[in-house]
Amino acid sequence: MSEAPAPAVSDLFDKVVNLCKRRGFVFPSAEIYGGFRSTYDYGPVGVLLLRNVKDAWWRSMVQLRHDIVGLDAAILSPPAVWEASGHLKNFTDPLVDCKVCRERFRLDRLDDPEVCPNCGSKHSFTEARQFNLMFKTYAGPVEGAGAEVYLRPETAQGMFTNFKNVLETSRKRPPFGIAQIGKSFRNEITTGNFVFRTREFEQMEMEYFVPPDESPRWYEYWCAERLAWYHDLGIPEHMLRLRAHDEDELSHYSIGTSDVEFLFPWGWDELEGIANRTDYDLTQHASHSGERLEYFDQAAGVRYVPHVIEPAAGATRTAMAFLMAAYDEEAVAREGQGQGEVRTVLRFHHRIAPYKVAVLPLSKKPELSAPANDVLAQLQPHYMCDYDETQAIGRRYRRQDELGTPFCVTIDFDTLNDHAVTVRDRDTMAQDRVPMAGLLDHLRARLDA
Ligand code: GAP
């Protein structure tokens, strides 16, 4: 590696967006038709990244605990659910139109509520009107009253409407949680900043049901746990913070919320909200449905409606934060040659990296393809692997650096004699010669640590 100082990563946002398209992380949706209003498709590498984010969340929230169970509830739900939850009435944003250029804005997101950021006109806005963010559609062939359904704007309500089912079938008792990962839909007035705010996105939410007097303690607990999760997966401390909501920011169901915020290129912004939802949701659904949604503590002989602490994160938004935090540029000597160059590398935590290993035969010749395929067959049951046999090896390493692949395994002509391969480390670019028979153990020691 050269002594030259690493160039500063300026224009991080544009660089990450560009890399996402170039390397197959994220594509604009319906691009061949000109794209479609801030919707995005996750490409061959992006789908792996997103899956790893969701798997890491599920692992920490469900697999490694005994007090949280999973759920996968329907996306379509009847108006009664949203009537009870308060979303029909309260899930609104204030919308204004500029009378001069006819652009629409969210009033609460304008830098100056009197000046149109598009055309610069002053005092040109209409009166603010409340715009409901839920997408409405119709179930069945007849459009009209009675057939209306909503696409869920949060996964949370499925956990509340199934509270009784889960309580009766899972043998859990407060404090216990229900976790869910899935798509949510919001007809956002202003989308933007790539996948940060879109109309279709994925959430990772958990409702933790606790005895009412324990809710302050669990709120603190989940704030600390959730902040640590991002940090443990490689986001540096200086890019993370916890920020408590001011009174006027609180959602209609919350008496206290803290956001886990990430330092995006445009400043601090939300990754996740941890809210104290009290007994609001269970009480609302109980009174609207007529079902008793409470817990009877037989030992104490008391019946109560549990309070809820909710850590609610965005999977797509979090994937973007991992990309931003992992992006690095570094001045290096070209591998195998002497000239300097800048390499772009995504320094993902191993758990988040889309591919864990790339198998790279030095040439396409059949005598190397055979052992390379043996190596691939040895690793594939354990790790997501990429296989690439074209281009110069230096360019293939650079491609894997840009995908964030922690290890490249190169099969060369010496392999035919010594039955060993070269393992190249993404971060240090150090190369080790490792016997093929011990390759899996070598990688396990580094990837599963
Ligand atoms: N159940 C509570 C709830 O939905 P929220 O703060 O509105 O709370 C939780 O959403 C998380 O979902 C946010 O912190 C964010 O990461 C993600 N999210 C919300 N709206 C989003 C959007 N339009 N695009 C992408 N992610 C979004």
PDB file of C-alpha atoms in Angstrom, residues 94 189 206 241 280 303 404 413:
ATOM      1  CA  PRO A  94     -49.765  19.276   6.001  1.00  0.00           C
ATOM      2  CA  ILE A 189     -45.756  14.075  -0.494  1.00  0.00           C
ATOM      3  CA  MET A 206     -41.077  -5.083  17.209  1.00  0.00           C
ATOM      4  CA  ARG A 241     -26.730   9.285  17.895  1.00  0.00           C
ATOM      5  CA  TYR A 280     -52.995   3.132  23.254  1.00  0.00           C
ATOM      6  CA  ARG A 303     -55.613  -8.222  34.919  1.00  0.00           C
ATOM      7  CA  GLY A 404     -17.611  -5.164  -0.231  1.00  0.00           C
ATOM      8  CA  PHE A 413      -1.432 -22.675 -11.854  1.00  0.00           C
TER       9      PHE A 413
END
